[in-house]
PDB file of C-alpha atoms in Angstrom:
ATOM      1  CA  UNK A  54       0.000   0.000   0.000  1.00 39.00           C
ATOM      2  CA  UNK A  55       3.027   2.277   0.205  1.00 45.00           C
ATOM      3  CA  UNK A  56       2.431   2.900   3.905  1.00 48.00           C
ATOM      4  CA  UNK A  57       5.392   3.252   6.206  1.00 50.00           C
ATOM      5  CA  UNK A  58       6.167   3.612   9.852  1.00 52.00           C
ATOM      6  CA  UNK A  59       9.045   5.235  11.631  1.00 50.00           C
ATOM      7  CA  UNK A  60      10.190   4.806  15.182  1.00 51.00           C
ATOM      8  CA  UNK A  61      12.640   7.329  16.565  1.00 50.00           C
ATOM      9  CA  UNK A  62      14.580   7.934  19.767  1.00 49.00           C
ATOM     10  CA  UNK A  63      14.324   4.410  21.099  1.00 53.00           C
ATOM     11  CA  UNK A  64      16.664   3.767  24.004  1.00 53.00           C
ATOM     12  CA  UNK A  65      18.420   0.473  23.376  1.00 54.00           C
ATOM     13  CA  UNK A  66      19.833  -1.616  26.167  1.00 59.00           C
ATOM     14  CA  UNK A  67      23.042  -3.617  26.088  1.00 62.00           C
ATOM     15  CA  UNK A  68      22.628  -7.162  24.826  1.00 63.00           C
ATOM     16  CA  UNK A  69      19.990  -8.518  22.458  1.00 63.00           C
ATOM     17  CA  UNK A  70      17.076  -6.331  21.341  1.00 59.00           C
ATOM     18  CA  UNK A  71      14.092  -7.671  19.399  1.00 61.00           C
ATOM     19  CA  UNK A  72      12.078  -5.786  16.778  1.00 58.00           C
ATOM     20  CA  UNK A  73       8.737  -7.211  15.628  1.00 60.00           C
ATOM     21  CA  UNK A  74       7.007  -6.290  12.365  1.00 60.00           C
ATOM     22  CA  UNK A  75       3.238  -6.791  12.291  1.00 58.00           C
ATOM     23  CA  UNK A  76       0.727  -6.357   9.487  1.00 62.00           C
ATOM     24  CA  UNK A  77      -2.637  -4.795  10.259  1.00 59.00           C
ATOM     25  CA  UNK A  78      -5.841  -4.920   8.262  1.00 61.00           C
ATOM     26  CA  UNK A  79      -7.691  -7.661   6.471  1.00 59.00           C
ATOM     27  CA  UNK A  80      -5.142  -8.507   3.792  1.00 63.00           C
ATOM     28  CA  UNK A  81      -1.946 -10.530   3.867  1.00 61.00           C
ATOM     29  CA  UNK A  82       1.256  -8.719   4.744  1.00 59.00           C
ATOM     30  CA  UNK A  83       3.345  -7.698   1.737  1.00 63.00           C
ATOM     31  CA  UNK A  84       7.124  -7.594   1.440  1.00 62.00           C
ATOM     32  CA  UNK A  85       8.802  -4.819   3.362  1.00 58.00           C
ATOM     33  CA  UNK A  86      12.184  -3.224   3.959  1.00 58.00           C
ATOM     34  CA  UNK A  87      13.509  -2.884   7.490  1.00 57.00           C
ATOM     35  CA  UNK A  88      16.175  -0.278   8.167  1.00 54.00           C
ATOM     36  CA  UNK A  89      17.928  -0.138  11.501  1.00 57.00           C
ATOM     37  CA  UNK A  90      20.423   2.616  12.199  1.00 52.00           C
ATOM     38  CA  UNK A  91      22.043   2.792  15.593  1.00 57.00           C
ATOM     39  CA  UNK A  92      24.081   5.844  16.493  1.00 55.00           C
ATOM     40  CA  UNK A  93      27.127   6.214  18.677  1.00 58.00           C
ATOM     41  CA  UNK A  94      28.828   9.310  17.209  1.00 66.00           C
ATOM     42  CA  UNK A  95      27.275  12.773  17.529  1.00 76.00           C
ATOM     43  CA  UNK A  96      27.962  15.733  15.249  1.00 83.00           C
ATOM     44  CA  UNK A  97      26.508  19.251  15.312  1.00 89.00           C
ATOM     45  CA  UNK A  98      25.460  21.260  12.295  1.00 92.00           C
ATOM     46  CA  UNK A  99      27.457  24.373  11.422  1.00 92.00           C
ATOM     47  CA  UNK A 100      25.705  27.584  10.411  1.00 93.00           C
ATOM     48  CA  UNK A 101      25.213  28.933   7.887  1.00 95.00           C
ATOM     49  CA  UNK A 102      23.782  25.897   6.103  1.00 96.00           C
ATOM     50  CA  UNK A 103      20.472  27.220   4.809  1.00 96.00           C
ATOM     51  CA  UNK A 104      21.134  26.745   1.051  1.00 97.00           C
ATOM     52  CA  UNK A 105      22.663  24.043  -1.135  1.00 96.00           C
ATOM     53  CA  UNK A 106      25.713  26.310  -1.568  1.00 97.00           C
ATOM     54  CA  UNK A 107      26.321  26.369   2.215  1.00 97.00           C
ATOM     55  CA  UNK A 108      25.195  22.804   3.028  1.00 97.00           C
ATOM     56  CA  UNK A 109      27.054  20.805   5.670  1.00 95.00           C
ATOM     57  CA  UNK A 110      28.460  17.505   4.393  1.00 92.00           C
ATOM     58  CA  UNK A 111      27.021  14.454   6.082  1.00 87.00           C
ATOM     59  CA  UNK A 112      29.655  12.413   7.900  1.00 78.00           C
ATOM     60  CA  UNK A 113      31.534   9.862   5.803  1.00 70.00           C
ATOM     61  CA  UNK A 114      29.557   6.605   6.205  1.00 64.00           C
ATOM     62  CA  UNK A 115      32.745   4.522   6.050  1.00 59.00           C
ATOM     63  CA  UNK A 116      34.657   6.474   8.708  1.00 65.00           C
ATOM     64  CA  UNK A 117      31.525   7.182  10.804  1.00 66.00           C
ATOM     65  CA  UNK A 118      28.944   4.474  10.090  1.00 63.00           C
ATOM     66  CA  UNK A 119      26.869   5.211  13.192  1.00 66.00           C
ATOM     67  CA  UNK A 120      26.365   8.957  13.391  1.00 76.00           C
ATOM     68  CA  UNK A 121      23.700  11.454  14.382  1.00 81.00           C
ATOM     69  CA  UNK A 122      23.662  15.177  13.536  1.00 87.00           C
ATOM     70  CA  UNK A 123      22.150  17.625  16.006  1.00 88.00           C
ATOM     71  CA  UNK A 124      20.435  20.656  14.517  1.00 92.00           C
ATOM     72  CA  UNK A 125      18.505  23.731  15.521  1.00 94.00           C
ATOM     73  CA  UNK A 126      15.943  25.690  13.503  1.00 95.00           C
ATOM     74  CA  UNK A 127      15.167  29.358  14.089  1.00 95.00           C
ATOM     75  CA  UNK A 128      12.151  31.148  12.604  1.00 95.00           C
ATOM     76  CA  UNK A 129      12.355  31.000   8.803  1.00 94.00           C
ATOM     77  CA  UNK A 130      15.462  28.784   8.880  1.00 95.00           C
ATOM     78  CA  UNK A 131      16.227  25.571   7.002  1.00 96.00           C
ATOM     79  CA  UNK A 132      19.227  23.291   7.313  1.00 97.00           C
ATOM     80  CA  UNK A 133      20.842  21.623   4.281  1.00 97.00           C
ATOM     81  CA  UNK A 134      23.128  18.581   4.339  1.00 94.00           C
ATOM     82  CA  UNK A 135      24.986  17.284   1.245  1.00 94.00           C
ATOM     83  CA  UNK A 136      25.921  13.727   0.278  1.00 91.00           C
ATOM     84  CA  UNK A 137      26.896  11.852  -2.872  1.00 90.00           C
ATOM     85  CA  UNK A 138      25.223   8.706  -4.106  1.00 89.00           C
ATOM     86  CA  UNK A 139      25.615   6.156  -6.870  1.00 90.00           C
ATOM     87  CA  UNK A 140      22.926   4.678  -9.110  1.00 93.00           C
ATOM     88  CA  UNK A 141      20.721   2.248  -7.129  1.00 92.00           C
ATOM     89  CA  UNK A 142      21.911   3.426  -3.710  1.00 89.00           C
ATOM     90  CA  UNK A 143      19.072   3.155  -1.205  1.00 87.00           C
ATOM     91  CA  UNK A 144      19.121   6.108   1.165  1.00 87.00           C
ATOM     92  CA  UNK A 145      17.345   6.157   4.522  1.00 86.00           C
ATOM     93  CA  UNK A 146      16.895   9.562   6.163  1.00 88.00           C
ATOM     94  CA  UNK A 147      15.133  10.362   9.429  1.00 88.00           C
ATOM     95  CA  UNK A 148      14.794  13.149  11.951  1.00 89.00           C
ATOM     96  CA  UNK A 149      13.866  12.752  15.585  1.00 84.00           C
ATOM     97  CA  UNK A 150      12.533  16.117  16.744  1.00 83.00           C
ATOM     98  CA  UNK A 151      12.278  17.593  20.212  1.00 86.00           C
ATOM     99  CA  UNK A 152       8.726  17.521  21.666  1.00 85.00           C
ATOM    100  CA  UNK A 153       7.604  20.914  20.327  1.00 85.00           C
ATOM    101  CA  UNK A 154       9.290  20.697  16.904  1.00 88.00           C
ATOM    102  CA  UNK A 155       7.031  19.915  13.909  1.00 90.00           C
ATOM    103  CA  UNK A 156       9.706  19.042  11.387  1.00 90.00           C
ATOM    104  CA  UNK A 157       9.708  18.425   7.663  1.00 93.00           C
ATOM    105  CA  UNK A 158      12.529  16.442   6.038  1.00 93.00           C
ATOM    106  CA  UNK A 159      13.147  16.542   2.292  1.00 95.00           C
ATOM    107  CA  UNK A 160      15.416  14.991  -0.294  1.00 95.00           C
ATOM    108  CA  UNK A 161      16.491  17.527  -2.903  1.00 97.00           C
ATOM    109  CA  UNK A 162      18.387  17.317  -6.170  1.00 97.00           C
ATOM    110  CA  UNK A 163      21.536  19.211  -7.124  1.00 96.00           C
ATOM    111  CA  UNK A 164      19.256  21.924  -8.560  1.00 97.00           C
ATOM    112  CA  UNK A 165      17.350  22.200  -5.232  1.00 97.00           C
ATOM    113  CA  UNK A 166      14.269  20.479  -6.658  1.00 97.00           C
ATOM    114  CA  UNK A 167      12.194  18.588  -4.073  1.00 97.00           C
ATOM    115  CA  UNK A 168      12.340  14.838  -4.780  1.00 96.00           C
ATOM    116  CA  UNK A 169      10.791  13.589  -1.516  1.00 94.00           C
ATOM    117  CA  UNK A 170       9.069  15.555   1.247  1.00 93.00           C
ATOM    118  CA  UNK A 171       7.851  13.978   4.471  1.00 91.00           C
ATOM    119  CA  UNK A 172       5.769  15.651   7.180  1.00 87.00           C
ATOM    120  CA  UNK A 173       3.935  13.350   9.576  1.00 75.00           C
ATOM    121  CA  UNK A 174       1.756  16.217  10.698  1.00 70.00           C
ATOM    122  CA  UNK A 175       2.393  16.443  14.440  1.00 73.00           C
ATOM    123  CA  UNK A 176       5.041  17.968  16.674  1.00 74.00           C
ATOM    124  CA  UNK A 177       7.515  15.457  18.124  1.00 73.00           C
ATOM    125  CA  UNK A 178       6.716  12.832  15.442  1.00 77.00           C
ATOM    126  CA  UNK A 179       9.788  11.314  13.812  1.00 82.00           C
ATOM    127  CA  UNK A 180       9.902  11.919  10.064  1.00 83.00           C
ATOM    128  CA  UNK A 181      11.736   9.788   7.547  1.00 85.00           C
ATOM    129  CA  UNK A 182      11.911   8.060   4.210  1.00 88.00           C
ATOM    130  CA  UNK A 183      13.818   5.473   2.233  1.00 88.00           C
ATOM    131  CA  UNK A 184      14.346   5.911  -1.485  1.00 92.00           C
ATOM    132  CA  UNK A 185      16.315   4.187  -4.249  1.00 93.00           C
ATOM    133  CA  UNK A 186      18.250   6.759  -6.262  1.00 93.00           C
ATOM    134  CA  UNK A 187      18.393   6.331 -10.031  1.00 95.00           C
ATOM    135  CA  UNK A 188      20.957   9.023 -10.849  1.00 95.00           C
ATOM    136  CA  UNK A 189      24.528   9.326  -9.567  1.00 95.00           C
ATOM    137  CA  UNK A 190      25.386  12.676  -8.072  1.00 94.00           C
ATOM    138  CA  UNK A 191      25.116  15.074  -5.168  1.00 95.00           C
ATOM    139  CA  UNK A 192      21.878  15.172  -3.188  1.00 95.00           C
ATOM    140  CA  UNK A 193      20.717  17.320  -0.313  1.00 96.00           C
ATOM    141  CA  UNK A 194      18.711  16.685   2.819  1.00 95.00           C
ATOM    142  CA  UNK A 195      16.707  19.727   3.902  1.00 96.00           C
ATOM    143  CA  UNK A 196      15.189  20.024   7.380  1.00 95.00           C
ATOM    144  CA  UNK A 197      12.816  22.832   8.342  1.00 94.00           C
ATOM    145  CA  UNK A 198       9.874  23.546  10.610  1.00 94.00           C
ATOM    146  CA  UNK A 199       6.355  23.106   9.225  1.00 92.00           C
ATOM    147  CA  UNK A 200       5.557  26.701  10.205  1.00 93.00           C
ATOM    148  CA  UNK A 201       7.596  29.619   8.849  1.00 93.00           C
ATOM    149  CA  UNK A 202       7.793  31.004  12.399  1.00 95.00           C
ATOM    150  CA  UNK A 203       8.454  27.666  14.118  1.00 93.00           C
ATOM    151  CA  UNK A 204      11.636  26.883  16.024  1.00 93.00           C
ATOM    152  CA  UNK A 205      13.179  23.863  17.678  1.00 92.00           C
ATOM    153  CA  UNK A 206      15.832  21.167  17.748  1.00 92.00           C
ATOM    154  CA  UNK A 207      16.153  17.835  15.993  1.00 91.00           C
ATOM    155  CA  UNK A 208      18.547  14.938  15.427  1.00 88.00           C
ATOM    156  CA  UNK A 209      19.194  13.797  11.856  1.00 89.00           C
ATOM    157  CA  UNK A 210      20.466  10.409  10.786  1.00 86.00           C
ATOM    158  CA  UNK A 211      21.012   9.024   7.294  1.00 85.00           C
ATOM    159  CA  UNK A 212      22.512   5.859   5.890  1.00 81.00           C
ATOM    160  CA  UNK A 213      23.083   4.146   2.553  1.00 80.00           C
ATOM    161  CA  UNK A 214      22.213   0.539   1.932  1.00 73.00           C
TER     162      UNK A 214
END
Protein backbone atom coordinates (compact mmCIF):
# COMPACT_ATOMS: atom_id res chain seq x y z
CA UNK A 1 0.00 0.00 0.00
CA UNK A 2 3.03 2.28 0.21
CA UNK A 3 2.43 2.90 3.90
CA UNK A 4 5.39 3.25 6.21
CA UNK A 5 6.17 3.61 9.85
CA UNK A 6 9.05 5.24 11.63
CA UNK A 7 10.19 4.81 15.18
CA UNK A 8 12.64 7.33 16.57
CA UNK A 9 14.58 7.93 19.77
CA UNK A 10 14.32 4.41 21.10
CA UNK A 11 16.66 3.77 24.00
CA UNK A 12 18.42 0.47 23.38
CA UNK A 13 19.83 -1.62 26.17
CA UNK A 14 23.04 -3.62 26.09
CA UNK A 15 22.63 -7.16 24.83
CA UNK A 16 19.99 -8.52 22.46
CA UNK A 17 17.08 -6.33 21.34
CA UNK A 18 14.09 -7.67 19.40
CA UNK A 19 12.08 -5.79 16.78
CA UNK A 20 8.74 -7.21 15.63
CA UNK A 21 7.01 -6.29 12.37
CA UNK A 22 3.24 -6.79 12.29
CA UNK A 23 0.73 -6.36 9.49
CA UNK A 24 -2.64 -4.79 10.26
CA UNK A 25 -5.84 -4.92 8.26
CA UNK A 26 -7.69 -7.66 6.47
CA UNK A 27 -5.14 -8.51 3.79
CA UNK A 28 -1.95 -10.53 3.87
CA UNK A 29 1.26 -8.72 4.74
CA UNK A 30 3.35 -7.70 1.74
CA UNK A 31 7.12 -7.59 1.44
CA UNK A 32 8.80 -4.82 3.36
CA UNK A 33 12.18 -3.22 3.96
CA UNK A 34 13.51 -2.88 7.49
CA UNK A 35 16.18 -0.28 8.17
CA UNK A 36 17.93 -0.14 11.50
CA UNK A 37 20.42 2.62 12.20
CA UNK A 38 22.04 2.79 15.59
CA UNK A 39 24.08 5.84 16.49
CA UNK A 40 27.13 6.21 18.68
CA UNK A 41 28.83 9.31 17.21
CA UNK A 42 27.27 12.77 17.53
CA UNK A 43 27.96 15.73 15.25
CA UNK A 44 26.51 19.25 15.31
CA UNK A 45 25.46 21.26 12.30
CA UNK A 46 27.46 24.37 11.42
CA UNK A 47 25.70 27.58 10.41
CA UNK A 48 25.21 28.93 7.89
CA UNK A 49 23.78 25.90 6.10
CA UNK A 50 20.47 27.22 4.81
CA UNK A 51 21.13 26.75 1.05
CA UNK A 52 22.66 24.04 -1.14
CA UNK A 53 25.71 26.31 -1.57
CA UNK A 54 26.32 26.37 2.22
CA UNK A 55 25.20 22.80 3.03
CA UNK A 56 27.05 20.80 5.67
CA UNK A 57 28.46 17.51 4.39
CA UNK A 58 27.02 14.45 6.08
CA UNK A 59 29.65 12.41 7.90
CA UNK A 60 31.53 9.86 5.80
CA UNK A 61 29.56 6.60 6.20
CA UNK A 62 32.74 4.52 6.05
CA UNK A 63 34.66 6.47 8.71
CA UNK A 64 31.52 7.18 10.80
CA UNK A 65 28.94 4.47 10.09
CA UNK A 66 26.87 5.21 13.19
CA UNK A 67 26.36 8.96 13.39
CA UNK A 68 23.70 11.45 14.38
CA UNK A 69 23.66 15.18 13.54
CA UNK A 70 22.15 17.62 16.01
CA UNK A 71 20.44 20.66 14.52
CA UNK A 72 18.50 23.73 15.52
CA UNK A 73 15.94 25.69 13.50
CA UNK A 74 15.17 29.36 14.09
CA UNK A 75 12.15 31.15 12.60
CA UNK A 76 12.35 31.00 8.80
CA UNK A 77 15.46 28.78 8.88
CA UNK A 78 16.23 25.57 7.00
CA UNK A 79 19.23 23.29 7.31
CA UNK A 80 20.84 21.62 4.28
CA UNK A 81 23.13 18.58 4.34
CA UNK A 82 24.99 17.28 1.25
CA UNK A 83 25.92 13.73 0.28
CA UNK A 84 26.90 11.85 -2.87
CA UNK A 85 25.22 8.71 -4.11
CA UNK A 86 25.61 6.16 -6.87
CA UNK A 87 22.93 4.68 -9.11
CA UNK A 88 20.72 2.25 -7.13
CA UNK A 89 21.91 3.43 -3.71
CA UNK A 90 19.07 3.15 -1.21
CA UNK A 91 19.12 6.11 1.17
CA UNK A 92 17.35 6.16 4.52
CA UNK A 93 16.90 9.56 6.16
CA UNK A 94 15.13 10.36 9.43
CA UNK A 95 14.79 13.15 11.95
CA UNK A 96 13.87 12.75 15.58
CA UNK A 97 12.53 16.12 16.74
CA UNK A 98 12.28 17.59 20.21
CA UNK A 99 8.73 17.52 21.67
CA UNK A 100 7.60 20.91 20.33
CA UNK A 101 9.29 20.70 16.90
CA UNK A 102 7.03 19.92 13.91
CA UNK A 103 9.71 19.04 11.39
CA UNK A 104 9.71 18.42 7.66
CA UNK A 105 12.53 16.44 6.04
CA UNK A 106 13.15 16.54 2.29
CA UNK A 107 15.42 14.99 -0.29
CA UNK A 108 16.49 17.53 -2.90
CA UNK A 109 18.39 17.32 -6.17
CA UNK A 110 21.54 19.21 -7.12
CA UNK A 111 19.26 21.92 -8.56
CA UNK A 112 17.35 22.20 -5.23
CA UNK A 113 14.27 20.48 -6.66
CA UNK A 114 12.19 18.59 -4.07
CA UNK A 115 12.34 14.84 -4.78
CA UNK A 116 10.79 13.59 -1.52
CA UNK A 117 9.07 15.56 1.25
CA UNK A 118 7.85 13.98 4.47
CA UNK A 119 5.77 15.65 7.18
CA UNK A 120 3.93 13.35 9.58
CA UNK A 121 1.76 16.22 10.70
CA UNK A 122 2.39 16.44 14.44
CA UNK A 123 5.04 17.97 16.67
CA UNK A 124 7.51 15.46 18.12
CA UNK A 125 6.72 12.83 15.44
CA UNK A 126 9.79 11.31 13.81
CA UNK A 127 9.90 11.92 10.06
CA UNK A 128 11.74 9.79 7.55
CA UNK A 129 11.91 8.06 4.21
CA UNK A 130 13.82 5.47 2.23
CA UNK A 131 14.35 5.91 -1.49
CA UNK A 132 16.32 4.19 -4.25
CA UNK A 133 18.25 6.76 -6.26
CA UNK A 134 18.39 6.33 -10.03
CA UNK A 135 20.96 9.02 -10.85
CA UNK A 136 24.53 9.33 -9.57
CA UNK A 137 25.39 12.68 -8.07
CA UNK A 138 25.12 15.07 -5.17
CA UNK A 139 21.88 15.17 -3.19
CA UNK A 140 20.72 17.32 -0.31
CA UNK A 141 18.71 16.68 2.82
CA UNK A 142 16.71 19.73 3.90
CA UNK A 143 15.19 20.02 7.38
CA UNK A 144 12.82 22.83 8.34
CA UNK A 145 9.87 23.55 10.61
CA UNK A 146 6.36 23.11 9.22
CA UNK A 147 5.56 26.70 10.20
CA UNK A 148 7.60 29.62 8.85
CA UNK A 149 7.79 31.00 12.40
CA UNK A 150 8.45 27.67 14.12
CA UNK A 151 11.64 26.88 16.02
CA UNK A 152 13.18 23.86 17.68
CA UNK A 153 15.83 21.17 17.75
CA UNK A 154 16.15 17.83 15.99
CA UNK A 155 18.55 14.94 15.43
CA UNK A 156 19.19 13.80 11.86
CA UNK A 157 20.47 10.41 10.79
CA UNK A 158 21.01 9.02 7.29
CA UNK A 159 22.51 5.86 5.89
CA UNK A 160 23.08 4.15 2.55
CA UNK A 161 22.21 0.54 1.93
